[in-house]
mmCIF file of C-alpha atoms in Angstrom:
data_model
loop_
_atom_site.group_PDB
_atom_site.id
_atom_site.type_symbol
_atom_site.label_atom_id
_atom_site.label_comp_id
_atom_site.label_asym_id
_atom_site.label_seq_id
_atom_site.Cartn_x
_atom_site.Cartn_y
_atom_site.Cartn_z
ATOM 1 C CA MET A 22 45.286 -3.603 -49.972
ATOM 2 C CA ASP A 23 45.038 -7.368 -49.764
ATOM 3 C CA PRO A 24 44.434 -9.038 -53.081
ATOM 4 C CA SER A 25 40.998 -10.533 -53.300
ATOM 5 C CA PRO A 26 40.801 -14.241 -54.034
ATOM 6 C CA PRO A 27 40.630 -14.965 -57.726
ATOM 7 C CA PRO A 28 37.077 -15.366 -59.001
ATOM 8 C CA ARG A 29 35.971 -18.887 -59.643
ATOM 9 C CA SER A 30 36.200 -19.508 -63.318
ATOM 10 C CA PRO A 31 33.304 -21.109 -65.189
ATOM 11 C CA ALA A 32 33.442 -24.685 -66.334
ATOM 12 C CA VAL A 33 36.349 -25.146 -68.670
ATOM 13 C CA SER A 34 35.334 -25.774 -72.242
ATOM 14 C CA HIS A 35 37.321 -27.939 -74.569
ATOM 15 C CA PRO A 36 36.696 -26.748 -78.159
ATOM 16 C CA PRO A 37 38.948 -29.392 -79.807
ATOM 17 C CA ARG A 38 37.177 -32.156 -77.905
ATOM 18 C CA LYS A 39 33.750 -30.814 -78.876
ATOM 19 C CA ALA A 40 34.800 -30.628 -82.516
ATOM 20 C CA ASP A 41 36.019 -34.230 -82.388
ATOM 21 C CA THR A 42 32.764 -35.302 -80.733
ATOM 22 C CA ARG A 43 30.711 -33.629 -83.448
ATOM 23 C CA ALA A 44 32.800 -35.284 -86.157
ATOM 24 C CA LEU A 45 32.360 -38.721 -84.563
ATOM 25 C CA ALA A 46 28.616 -38.130 -84.190
ATOM 26 C CA THR A 47 28.355 -37.170 -87.875
ATOM 27 C CA VAL A 48 30.155 -40.363 -88.937
ATOM 28 C CA MET A 49 27.948 -42.516 -86.693
ATOM 29 C CA HIS A 50 24.712 -40.912 -87.928
ATOM 30 C CA THR A 51 25.763 -41.268 -91.549
ATOM 31 C CA ALA A 52 26.737 -44.916 -91.027
ATOM 32 C CA PHE A 53 23.473 -45.690 -89.273
ATOM 33 C CA PHE A 54 21.279 -44.289 -92.032
ATOM 34 C CA LEU A 55 23.396 -45.932 -94.715
ATOM 35 C CA LEU A 56 23.079 -49.317 -93.001
ATOM 36 C CA LEU A 57 19.383 -48.770 -92.364
ATOM 37 C CA GLY A 58 18.754 -47.812 -95.995
ATOM 38 C CA ALA A 59 20.814 -50.751 -97.265
ATOM 39 C CA SER A 60 18.915 -53.131 -94.978
ATOM 40 C CA VAL A 61 15.539 -51.825 -96.211
ATOM 41 C CA ALA A 62 16.640 -52.152 -99.844
ATOM 42 C CA ARG A 63 17.961 -55.691 -99.267
ATOM 43 C CA PHE A 64 14.747 -56.738 -97.577
ATOM 44 C CA LEU A 65 12.551 -55.306 -100.345
ATOM 45 C CA LEU A 66 14.660 -56.932 -103.056
ATOM 46 C CA ARG A 67 14.702 -60.372 -101.422
ATOM 47 C CA HIS A 68 11.237 -60.430 -99.892
ATOM 48 C CA PRO A 69 8.880 -58.540 -102.213
ATOM 49 C CA GLY A 70 5.193 -58.601 -101.349
ATOM 50 C CA GLU A 71 5.473 -60.467 -98.046
ATOM 51 C CA PRO A 72 2.849 -59.767 -95.371
ATOM 52 C CA ARG A 73 5.498 -58.516 -92.954
ATOM 53 C CA THR A 74 6.760 -55.878 -95.421
ATOM 54 C CA PRO A 75 4.450 -53.053 -94.153
ATOM 55 C CA TRP A 76 5.592 -53.778 -90.590
ATOM 56 C CA VAL A 77 9.231 -53.771 -91.589
ATOM 57 C CA ILE A 78 8.855 -50.462 -93.461
ATOM 58 C CA ALA A 79 6.888 -48.897 -90.575
ATOM 59 C CA LEU A 80 9.433 -50.038 -88.018
ATOM 60 C CA SER A 81 12.273 -48.778 -90.235
ATOM 61 C CA ILE A 82 10.648 -45.342 -90.451
ATOM 62 C CA THR A 83 9.996 -45.383 -86.694
ATOM 63 C CA LEU A 84 13.607 -46.327 -85.986
ATOM 64 C CA ALA A 85 14.859 -43.539 -88.270
ATOM 65 C CA LEU A 86 12.588 -40.976 -86.608
ATOM 66 C CA LEU A 87 13.615 -42.083 -83.131
ATOM 67 C CA TYR A 88 17.269 -41.863 -84.105
ATOM 68 C CA VAL A 89 16.752 -38.357 -85.510
ATOM 69 C CA LEU A 90 15.154 -37.293 -82.217
ATOM 70 C CA GLY A 91 18.322 -38.228 -80.318
ATOM 71 C CA PRO A 92 19.969 -34.750 -80.328
ATOM 72 C CA ALA A 93 16.659 -33.133 -79.309
ATOM 73 C CA VAL A 94 16.400 -35.431 -76.297
ATOM 74 C CA GLY A 95 19.695 -34.097 -75.006
ATOM 75 C CA GLY A 96 22.972 -35.541 -73.867
ATOM 76 C CA THR A 97 24.041 -36.495 -70.419
ATOM 77 C CA THR A 98 23.460 -34.535 -67.245
ATOM 78 C CA THR A 99 27.182 -33.799 -67.066
ATOM 79 C CA ASP A 100 28.729 -33.271 -70.464
ATOM 80 C CA PRO A 101 31.608 -32.778 -69.744
ATOM 81 C CA PRO A 102 31.371 -33.770 -66.065
ATOM 82 C CA PRO A 103 32.267 -31.098 -63.498
ATOM 83 C CA GLU A 104 35.227 -33.233 -62.386
ATOM 84 C CA PRO A 105 37.334 -35.228 -64.831
ATOM 85 C CA SER A 106 36.806 -38.412 -62.795
ATOM 86 C CA ALA A 107 33.020 -38.004 -62.512
ATOM 87 C CA PRO A 108 31.008 -40.789 -64.178
ATOM 88 C CA ARG A 109 28.799 -40.041 -67.139
ATOM 89 C CA THR A 110 25.158 -39.975 -66.016
ATOM 90 C CA PRO A 111 22.433 -40.057 -68.683
ATOM 91 C CA THR A 112 19.209 -38.184 -68.159
ATOM 92 C CA LEU A 113 15.959 -40.084 -67.764
ATOM 93 C CA ARG A 114 14.775 -38.887 -71.180
ATOM 94 C CA ARG A 115 18.032 -40.042 -72.726
ATOM 95 C CA ARG A 116 17.669 -43.511 -71.182
ATOM 96 C CA LEU A 117 14.068 -43.784 -72.353
ATOM 97 C CA TRP A 118 15.058 -42.700 -75.844
ATOM 98 C CA LEU A 119 17.868 -45.249 -76.037
ATOM 99 C CA GLY A 120 15.533 -47.960 -74.730
ATOM 100 C CA LEU A 121 12.959 -47.181 -77.438
ATOM 101 C CA VAL A 122 15.625 -47.218 -80.157
ATOM 102 C CA VAL A 123 17.006 -50.570 -78.998
ATOM 103 C CA ALA A 124 13.517 -52.078 -78.571
ATOM 104 C CA THR A 125 12.467 -50.969 -82.060
ATOM 105 C CA TRP A 126 15.680 -52.377 -83.520
ATOM 106 C CA VAL A 127 15.205 -55.700 -81.710
ATOM 107 C CA VAL A 128 11.665 -56.083 -83.078
ATOM 108 C CA LEU A 129 12.901 -55.130 -86.539
ATOM 109 C CA VAL A 130 15.719 -57.709 -86.370
ATOM 110 C CA VAL A 131 13.269 -60.391 -85.279
ATOM 111 C CA LEU A 132 11.128 -59.601 -88.342
ATOM 112 C CA ALA A 133 14.061 -59.039 -90.722
ATOM 113 C CA PRO A 134 17.499 -60.339 -89.605
ATOM 114 C CA SER A 135 19.192 -58.325 -92.345
ATOM 115 C CA PHE A 136 18.810 -55.229 -90.124
ATOM 116 C CA ALA A 137 21.278 -56.721 -87.618
ATOM 117 C CA TRP A 138 24.284 -54.673 -88.748
ATOM 118 C CA CYS A 139 22.493 -51.453 -87.827
ATOM 119 C CA ALA A 140 23.665 -52.401 -84.343
ATOM 120 C CA VAL A 141 27.210 -51.153 -85.049
ATOM 121 C CA PRO A 142 26.303 -47.432 -84.795
ATOM 122 C CA LEU A 143 24.132 -48.337 -81.810
ATOM 123 C CA PHE A 144 27.251 -49.717 -80.108
ATOM 124 C CA PHE A 145 28.820 -46.260 -80.170
ATOM 125 C CA THR A 146 25.524 -44.606 -79.174
ATOM 126 C CA ALA A 147 25.355 -46.826 -76.086
ATOM 127 C CA LEU A 148 29.017 -46.230 -75.253
ATOM 128 C CA ARG A 149 28.577 -42.445 -75.567
ATOM 129 C CA THR A 150 25.334 -42.383 -73.575
ATOM 130 C CA LEU A 151 25.672 -44.877 -70.726
ATOM 131 C CA PRO A 152 28.247 -45.431 -67.998
ATOM 132 C CA PRO A 153 30.919 -47.977 -69.015
ATOM 133 C CA ARG A 154 29.430 -51.030 -67.277
ATOM 134 C CA ALA A 155 25.895 -50.407 -68.508
ATOM 135 C CA ALA A 156 27.205 -49.661 -71.996
ATOM 136 C CA VAL A 157 29.213 -52.922 -72.115
ATOM 137 C CA ALA A 158 26.130 -54.867 -70.963
ATOM 138 C CA LEU A 159 23.979 -53.286 -73.674
ATOM 139 C CA VAL A 160 26.648 -53.903 -76.325
ATOM 140 C CA THR A 161 26.721 -57.558 -75.264
ATOM 141 C CA VAL A 162 22.942 -57.843 -75.679
ATOM 142 C CA LEU A 163 23.085 -56.194 -79.107
ATOM 143 C CA THR A 164 25.902 -58.528 -80.142
ATOM 144 C CA VAL A 165 23.847 -61.587 -79.142
ATOM 145 C CA PHE A 166 21.018 -60.420 -81.396
ATOM 146 C CA VAL A 167 23.456 -59.767 -84.233
ATOM 147 C CA VAL A 168 24.910 -63.284 -83.962
ATOM 148 C CA ALA A 169 21.450 -64.814 -83.799
ATOM 149 C CA ALA A 170 20.312 -62.852 -86.852
ATOM 150 C CA GLN A 171 23.402 -63.822 -88.862
ATOM 151 C CA LEU A 172 23.001 -67.490 -87.989
ATOM 152 C CA LYS A 173 19.347 -67.299 -89.005
ATOM 153 C CA LEU A 174 20.278 -65.856 -92.385
ATOM 154 C CA SER A 175 22.982 -68.471 -92.960
ATOM 155 C CA THR A 176 22.108 -71.715 -94.779
ATOM 156 C CA ALA A 177 25.012 -73.542 -93.130
ATOM 157 C CA PHE A 178 27.043 -73.172 -89.952
ATOM 158 C CA ASP A 179 29.792 -70.589 -90.417
ATOM 159 C CA PRO A 180 32.243 -69.932 -87.540
ATOM 160 C CA ASN A 181 32.799 -66.411 -88.828
ATOM 161 C CA LEU A 182 29.165 -65.590 -88.205
ATOM 162 C CA LEU A 183 29.546 -66.764 -84.625
ATOM 163 C CA LEU A 184 32.882 -65.094 -83.877
ATOM 164 C CA ALA A 185 33.052 -62.024 -86.122
ATOM 165 C CA PRO A 186 30.251 -59.952 -84.453
ATOM 166 C CA PRO A 187 31.658 -60.412 -80.913
ATOM 167 C CA ALA A 188 35.139 -59.574 -82.205
ATOM 168 C CA VAL A 189 33.884 -56.403 -83.903
ATOM 169 C CA ALA A 190 31.897 -55.425 -80.803
ATOM 170 C CA ALA A 191 34.848 -56.086 -78.494
ATOM 171 C CA LEU A 192 37.223 -54.117 -80.727
ATOM 172 C CA ALA A 193 34.842 -51.168 -81.014
ATOM 173 C CA THR A 194 34.208 -51.147 -77.270
ATOM 174 C CA ALA A 195 37.897 -51.402 -76.364
ATOM 175 C CA VAL A 196 38.892 -48.635 -78.782
ATOM 176 C CA PHE A 197 36.114 -46.355 -77.597
ATOM 177 C CA ILE A 198 36.831 -46.880 -73.894
ATOM 178 C CA HIS A 199 40.544 -46.359 -74.507
ATOM 179 C CA MET A 200 39.862 -43.114 -76.343
ATOM 180 C CA GLU A 201 37.535 -41.973 -73.573
ATOM 181 C CA ARG A 202 40.188 -42.654 -70.935
ATOM 182 C CA GLN A 203 42.782 -40.755 -72.941
ATOM 183 C CA ALA A 204 40.361 -37.857 -73.338
ATOM 184 C CA GLN A 205 39.659 -37.971 -69.605
ATOM 185 C CA ALA A 206 43.382 -37.894 -68.824
ATOM 186 C CA GLN A 207 43.781 -34.967 -71.209
ATOM 187 C CA ARG A 208 40.898 -33.103 -69.562
ATOM 188 C CA THR A 209 42.461 -33.732 -66.158
ATOM 189 C CA LEU A 210 45.781 -32.372 -67.378
ATOM 190 C CA ILE A 211 44.131 -29.297 -68.903
ATOM 191 C CA ASP A 212 42.173 -28.642 -65.711
ATOM 192 C CA ASP A 213 45.357 -28.999 -63.649
ATOM 193 C CA LEU A 214 47.200 -26.596 -65.936
ATOM 194 C CA ILE A 215 44.386 -24.048 -65.767
ATOM 195 C CA ARG A 216 44.203 -24.358 -61.974
ATOM 196 C CA THR A 217 47.984 -23.983 -61.722
ATOM 197 C CA ARG A 218 47.905 -20.942 -63.979
ATOM 198 C CA ARG A 219 45.135 -19.416 -61.871
ATOM 199 C CA GLU A 220 47.099 -20.057 -58.667
ATOM 200 C CA LEU A 221 50.256 -18.625 -60.246
ATOM 201 C CA ALA A 222 48.369 -15.496 -61.297
ATOM 202 C CA ALA A 223 47.015 -15.120 -57.756
ATOM 203 C CA THR A 224 50.520 -15.551 -56.333
ATOM 204 C CA GLU A 225 51.901 -12.944 -58.717
ATOM 205 C CA ARG A 226 49.138 -10.532 -57.713
ATOM 206 C CA ARG A 227 49.940 -11.077 -54.036
ATOM 207 C CA GLU A 228 53.662 -10.599 -54.643
ATOM 208 C CA GLY A 229 52.967 -7.459 -56.652
ATOM 209 C CA THR A 230 50.787 -6.118 -53.865
ATOM 210 C CA LEU A 231 53.457 -6.850 -51.236
ATOM 211 C CA ALA A 232 56.142 -5.234 -53.395
ATOM 212 C CA GLU A 233 53.980 -2.153 -53.845
ATOM 213 C CA ARG A 234 53.339 -1.995 -50.112
ATOM 214 C CA GLN A 235 57.069 -2.193 -49.450
ATOM 215 C CA ARG A 236 57.757 0.525 -52.006
ATOM 216 C CA LEU A 237 55.120 2.820 -50.521
ATOM 217 C CA SER A 238 56.335 2.174 -46.960
ATOM 218 C CA MET A 239 59.882 3.089 -47.986
ATOM 219 C CA GLU A 240 58.707 6.182 -49.859
ATOM 220 C CA ILE A 241 56.580 7.348 -46.934
ATOM 221 C CA HIS A 242 59.350 6.702 -44.412
ATOM 222 C CA ASP A 243 61.993 8.478 -46.461
ATOM 223 C CA THR A 244 59.847 11.502 -47.316
ATOM 224 C CA LEU A 245 56.621 12.267 -45.487
ATOM 225 C CA ALA A 246 57.669 10.781 -42.142
ATOM 226 C CA GLN A 247 60.956 12.695 -42.198
ATOM 227 C CA HIS A 248 59.250 15.937 -43.124
ATOM 228 C CA LEU A 249 56.728 15.522 -40.328
ATOM 229 C CA SER A 250 59.520 14.733 -37.855
ATOM 230 C CA SER A 251 61.473 17.815 -38.914
ATOM 231 C CA GLN A 252 58.389 19.995 -38.620
ATOM 232 C CA ARG A 253 57.744 18.691 -35.114
ATOM 233 C CA MET A 254 61.278 19.403 -34.023
ATOM 234 C CA LEU A 255 61.212 22.917 -35.496
ATOM 235 C CA LEU A 256 57.845 23.722 -33.986
ATOM 236 C CA GLN A 257 58.960 22.427 -30.601
ATOM 237 C CA ALA A 258 62.077 24.585 -30.841
ATOM 238 C CA ALA A 259 59.929 27.574 -31.827
ATOM 239 C CA ASP A 260 57.633 26.957 -28.854
ATOM 240 C CA ARG A 261 60.583 26.889 -26.444
ATOM 241 C CA THR A 262 62.058 30.172 -27.728
ATOM 242 C CA TRP A 263 58.863 32.029 -28.627
ATOM 243 C CA ASP A 264 58.957 34.304 -25.579
ATOM 244 C CA THR A 265 62.722 34.648 -25.161
ATOM 245 C CA ASP A 266 63.851 34.814 -28.797
ATOM 246 C CA PRO A 267 60.927 35.640 -31.135
ATOM 247 C CA VAL A 268 63.194 36.112 -34.161
ATOM 248 C CA THR A 269 64.641 32.608 -33.878
ATOM 249 C CA ALA A 270 61.180 31.185 -33.171
ATOM 250 C CA ARG A 271 59.783 32.783 -36.329
ATOM 251 C CA ALA A 272 62.722 31.394 -38.312
ATOM 252 C CA HIS A 273 61.898 27.948 -37.020
ATOM 253 C CA VAL A 274 58.266 28.408 -38.057
ATOM 254 C CA ARG A 275 59.311 29.560 -41.544
ATOM 255 C CA ASN A 276 61.590 26.529 -41.890
ATOM 256 C CA ALA A 277 58.741 24.281 -40.760
ATOM 257 C CA THR A 278 56.500 25.925 -43.379
ATOM 258 C CA GLY A 279 59.066 25.204 -46.084
ATOM 259 C CA ILE A 280 59.349 21.589 -44.991
ATOM 260 C CA ALA A 281 55.547 21.299 -45.017
ATOM 261 C CA ALA A 282 55.521 22.577 -48.607
ATOM 262 C CA ARG A 283 58.095 19.949 -49.595
ATOM 263 C CA GLY A 284 56.061 17.302 -47.806
ATOM 264 C CA LEU A 285 52.991 18.336 -49.777
ATOM 265 C CA ALA A 286 54.966 18.013 -53.008
ATOM 266 C CA GLU A 287 56.118 14.559 -51.919
ATOM 267 C CA ALA A 288 52.543 13.530 -51.144
ATOM 268 C CA ARG A 289 51.415 14.654 -54.582
ATOM 269 C CA ARG A 290 54.331 12.821 -56.142
ATOM 270 C CA LEU A 291 53.358 9.618 -54.327
ATOM 271 C CA VAL A 292 49.817 9.967 -55.631
ATOM 272 C CA HIS A 293 51.015 10.428 -59.209
ATOM 273 C CA ASP A 294 54.089 8.150 -58.834
ATOM 274 C CA LEU A 295 56.430 10.787 -60.231
ATOM 275 C CA ALA A 296 60.159 11.278 -59.675
ATOM 276 C CA PRO A 297 61.330 12.911 -56.427
ATOM 277 C CA PRO A 298 60.759 16.673 -56.623
ATOM 278 C CA GLU A 299 64.433 17.292 -55.761
ATOM 279 C CA LEU A 300 65.349 15.604 -59.070
ATOM 280 C CA GLU A 301 62.775 17.392 -61.217
ATOM 281 C CA ASN A 302 63.456 20.232 -63.649
ATOM 282 C CA GLY A 303 66.794 18.760 -64.676
ATOM 283 C CA ALA A 304 68.348 18.810 -61.219
ATOM 284 C CA GLY A 305 71.077 16.205 -60.832
ATOM 285 C CA LEU A 306 71.751 13.871 -57.944
ATOM 286 C CA ALA A 307 74.706 15.943 -56.711
ATOM 287 C CA ASP A 308 72.601 19.109 -56.536
ATOM 288 C CA ALA A 309 69.806 17.245 -54.743
ATOM 289 C CA LEU A 310 72.229 15.817 -52.174
ATOM 290 C CA ARG A 311 73.887 19.201 -51.686
ATOM 291 C CA ALA A 312 70.506 20.717 -50.800
ATOM 292 C CA LEU A 313 69.687 18.202 -48.065
ATOM 293 C CA ASP A 314 69.701 19.147 -44.406
ATOM 294 C CA ALA A 315 69.298 17.280 -41.122
ATOM 295 C CA GLY A 316 67.658 19.970 -39.033
ATOM 296 C CA PRO A 317 68.785 23.248 -37.439
ATOM 297 C CA ASP A 318 71.269 21.663 -35.033
ATOM 298 C CA ILE A 319 73.259 19.544 -37.505
ATOM 299 C CA GLU A 320 75.671 20.861 -40.108
ATOM 300 C CA VAL A 321 75.571 18.846 -43.354
ATOM 301 C CA ARG A 322 78.515 18.940 -45.749
ATOM 302 C CA PHE A 323 78.542 17.483 -49.268
ATOM 303 C CA HIS A 324 81.538 16.257 -51.286
ATOM 304 C CA LEU A 325 81.662 15.082 -54.884
ATOM 305 C CA GLU A 326 84.524 12.850 -56.006
ATOM 306 C CA GLY A 327 85.285 11.579 -59.484
ATOM 307 C CA THR A 328 83.717 12.489 -62.800
ATOM 308 C CA PRO A 329 79.914 12.394 -62.609
ATOM 309 C CA ALA A 330 78.346 9.856 -64.945
ATOM 310 C CA PRO A 331 74.701 9.722 -66.051
ATOM 311 C CA LEU A 332 72.635 7.547 -63.732
ATOM 312 C CA PRO A 333 69.266 5.944 -64.390
ATOM 313 C CA ASP A 334 66.330 7.634 -62.692
ATOM 314 C CA ARG A 335 65.714 4.755 -60.304
ATOM 315 C CA ALA A 336 69.387 4.766 -59.195
ATOM 316 C CA GLU A 337 69.296 8.516 -58.519
ATOM 317 C CA SER A 338 65.998 8.162 -56.648
ATOM 318 C CA ALA A 339 67.349 5.270 -54.547
ATOM 319 C CA LEU A 340 70.540 7.116 -53.552
ATOM 320 C CA LEU A 341 68.609 10.272 -52.714
ATOM 321 C CA ARG A 342 66.153 8.323 -50.559
ATOM 322 C CA ILE A 343 69.030 6.525 -48.807
ATOM 323 C CA ALA A 344 70.639 9.872 -48.004
ATOM 324 C CA GLN A 345 67.361 11.273 -46.689
ATOM 325 C CA GLY A 346 66.786 8.189 -44.544
ATOM 326 C CA ALA A 347 70.322 8.275 -43.175
ATOM 327 C CA LEU A 348 70.042 11.969 -42.270
ATOM 328 C CA ALA A 349 66.736 11.271 -40.522
ATOM 329 C CA ASN A 350 68.409 8.563 -38.439
ATOM 330 C CA ILE A 351 71.309 10.893 -37.635
ATOM 331 C CA ARG A 352 68.965 13.649 -36.536
ATOM 332 C CA GLU A 353 66.821 11.447 -34.316
ATOM 333 C CA HIS A 354 69.242 8.904 -32.880
ATOM 334 C CA SER A 355 72.903 9.893 -33.122
ATOM 335 C CA GLY A 356 73.190 13.205 -31.268
ATOM 336 C CA ALA A 357 75.644 14.281 -33.983
ATOM 337 C CA ARG A 358 76.664 17.872 -34.680
ATOM 338 C CA THR A 359 77.923 17.313 -38.234
ATOM 339 C CA ALA A 360 77.188 14.924 -41.084
ATOM 340 C CA ALA A 361 79.124 14.454 -44.316
ATOM 341 C CA LEU A 362 77.703 13.176 -47.617
ATOM 342 C CA THR A 363 80.226 11.956 -50.180
ATOM 343 C CA LEU A 364 79.150 10.909 -53.668
ATOM 344 C CA SER A 365 81.946 9.072 -55.482
ATOM 345 C CA PHE A 366 81.997 7.970 -59.124
ATOM 346 C CA LEU A 367 84.539 5.153 -59.332
ATOM 347 C CA GLY A 368 84.192 4.116 -62.969
ATOM 348 C CA ASP A 369 82.297 0.862 -62.571
ATOM 349 C CA GLN A 370 80.250 1.888 -59.555
ATOM 350 C CA VAL A 371 78.809 4.854 -57.720
ATOM 351 C CA VAL A 372 79.202 5.053 -53.945
ATOM 352 C CA LEU A 373 77.362 7.228 -51.464
ATOM 353 C CA ASP A 374 78.933 7.587 -48.009
ATOM 354 C CA ILE A 375 77.106 9.229 -45.090
ATOM 355 C CA ALA A 376 79.233 9.821 -42.003
ATOM 356 C CA ASP A 377 78.397 11.503 -38.691
ATOM 357 C CA ASP A 378 80.190 12.341 -35.446
ATOM 358 C CA GLY A 379 77.439 11.063 -33.210
ATOM 359 C CA THR A 380 77.336 8.533 -30.389
ATOM 360 C CA GLY A 381 77.553 5.528 -32.728
ATOM 361 C CA PHE A 382 76.582 2.001 -31.731
ATOM 362 C CA THR A 383 77.923 -1.532 -31.659
ATOM 363 C CA ALA A 384 77.269 -2.731 -35.194
ATOM 364 C CA ALA A 385 77.886 -6.383 -34.322
ATOM 365 C CA LEU A 386 75.035 -6.445 -31.804
ATOM 366 C CA PRO A 387 71.385 -6.518 -32.778
ATOM 367 C CA ALA A 388 69.702 -3.195 -32.405
ATOM 368 C CA THR A 389 67.087 -2.653 -29.743
ATOM 369 C CA PRO A 390 63.661 -3.594 -31.150
ATOM 370 C CA ALA A 391 62.104 -0.520 -32.640
ATOM 371 C CA PRO A 392 58.669 0.698 -31.652
ATOM 372 C CA ALA A 393 55.770 -0.310 -33.803
ATOM 373 C CA ASP A 394 55.782 3.007 -35.652
ATOM 374 C CA ARG A 395 59.488 2.873 -36.547
ATOM 375 C CA GLY A 396 62.055 0.524 -38.008
ATOM 376 C CA HIS A 397 61.711 1.072 -41.768
ATOM 377 C CA GLY A 398 64.954 3.040 -42.214
ATOM 378 C CA LEU A 399 67.779 0.519 -42.609
ATOM 379 C CA PRO A 400 65.560 -2.254 -44.107
ATOM 380 C CA ALA A 401 64.304 0.221 -46.677
ATOM 381 C CA MET A 402 67.859 1.261 -47.566
ATOM 382 C CA ARG A 403 68.960 -2.360 -47.929
ATOM 383 C CA ALA A 404 65.938 -3.120 -50.095
ATOM 384 C CA ARG A 405 66.632 -0.178 -52.391
ATOM 385 C CA VAL A 406 70.281 -1.118 -52.843
ATOM 386 C CA ARG A 407 69.491 -4.802 -53.325
ATOM 387 C CA GLN A 408 67.004 -4.014 -56.083
ATOM 388 C CA LEU A 409 69.835 -2.333 -57.990
ATOM 389 C CA GLY A 410 72.338 -5.142 -57.399
ATOM 390 C CA GLY A 411 74.387 -3.124 -54.916
ATOM 391 C CA THR A 412 75.522 -3.451 -51.322
ATOM 392 C CA LEU A 413 74.971 -1.493 -48.121
ATOM 393 C CA THR A 414 77.558 -1.487 -45.347
ATOM 394 C CA ILE A 415 77.528 0.169 -41.909
ATOM 395 C CA GLU A 416 80.574 0.854 -39.745
ATOM 396 C CA SER A 417 80.077 2.231 -36.259
ATOM 397 C CA THR A 418 81.852 2.321 -32.911
ATOM 398 C CA PRO A 419 80.306 3.661 -29.705
ATOM 399 C CA GLY A 420 81.420 7.263 -29.202
ATOM 400 C CA GLU A 421 83.069 7.562 -32.619
ATOM 401 C CA GLY A 422 80.135 8.052 -34.970
ATOM 402 C CA THR A 423 78.786 6.003 -37.863
ATOM 403 C CA VAL A 424 79.592 5.590 -41.552
ATOM 404 C CA LEU A 425 76.962 4.214 -43.901
ATOM 405 C CA SER A 426 78.046 3.296 -47.450
ATOM 406 C CA ALA A 427 75.783 2.430 -50.379
ATOM 407 C CA SER A 428 77.498 1.035 -53.464
ATOM 408 C CA ILE A 429 75.663 0.492 -56.764
ATOM 409 C CA PRO A 430 77.343 -1.040 -59.854
ATOM 410 C CA LEU A 431 76.837 1.188 -62.878
ATOM 411 C CA GLU A 432 76.520 -1.658 -65.378
ATOM 412 C CA THR A 433 73.427 -3.107 -63.666
ATOM 413 C CA THR A 434 71.470 0.065 -63.023
ATOM 414 C CA GLY A 435 70.090 0.476 -66.550
#
């Protein structure tokens, strides 16, 4: 039956990327608390007993608590986004949290400029949380406060204090955005590879289904359909002679019963996908071909030439099915009285020839289009031979019969 479309796979996870993200987050958190602790210690050492000290300590604790609450607030609404090119969109809670952290830091820097360098981890927090443009704007604002705080702490004008913070912020932003773009390109590539693999798997399933359909159609045509056709012909012959020649009619019925039994065995074999029953119990291809018949009105002769060589099961099955299909065509289309099967072992190949003395046809002309319920015979034979690397040839002249030849190289049948 038709293959169902492949189920939609869940969002693709990227374990290496998540591990890298966790490692970066750990480094940022550690750096933030180290800078915050160093800033508190510096303030207490340089400004002991000042009235603003309780405010500075309270704001430091508040900033630390707010920063700790970051993971609980949650990440972005799309992390990772459903499409590689989708922008990062922070949740409302995440934006409020980041606003509170930045506001607390700004107030703390106004009270104690030594807390300015805590902005460096906040750069990365903004870049990880906000879309690129909003993140760059926030980084710019943080950098302005850092420069102002450093100039306030300085006793004399120092160009480094004016240029170093913007340089650090620009470098951090450029590196982070570059890494994000590389990660995005990698995610796009991974998604493309996964989609391609899914499409390839679906294509392989469809091809496997079509191949199985072709195999079953050939098996049914070469076995069950032929048996049913033979039974019909025998029963029709029995019906015509039932009153005038009861003995012959009963013989036809018995033959039809035997063919029905073989058809039942073939049906069971198709269900269980076993070897042809003619080749079971150690019977060889020659014996199976010798036992074939084309109906009560056609004499079938078998000839064996050369020294028989062991053949793979699929080669024996293919040649047997080709012979059965050819005999079915002879019986139904040729009007022949005799048919000859010749199995030849020629050293490097095995050849099966089926010849008849029927009406023949013009092989160079296209055959008349077959009815909808027919037409599997010759295509099935060609398909079987092609699968084994062989060739199928047909020679026929009107009024002089037909010769069909299937040649299979022995070295490619294993």
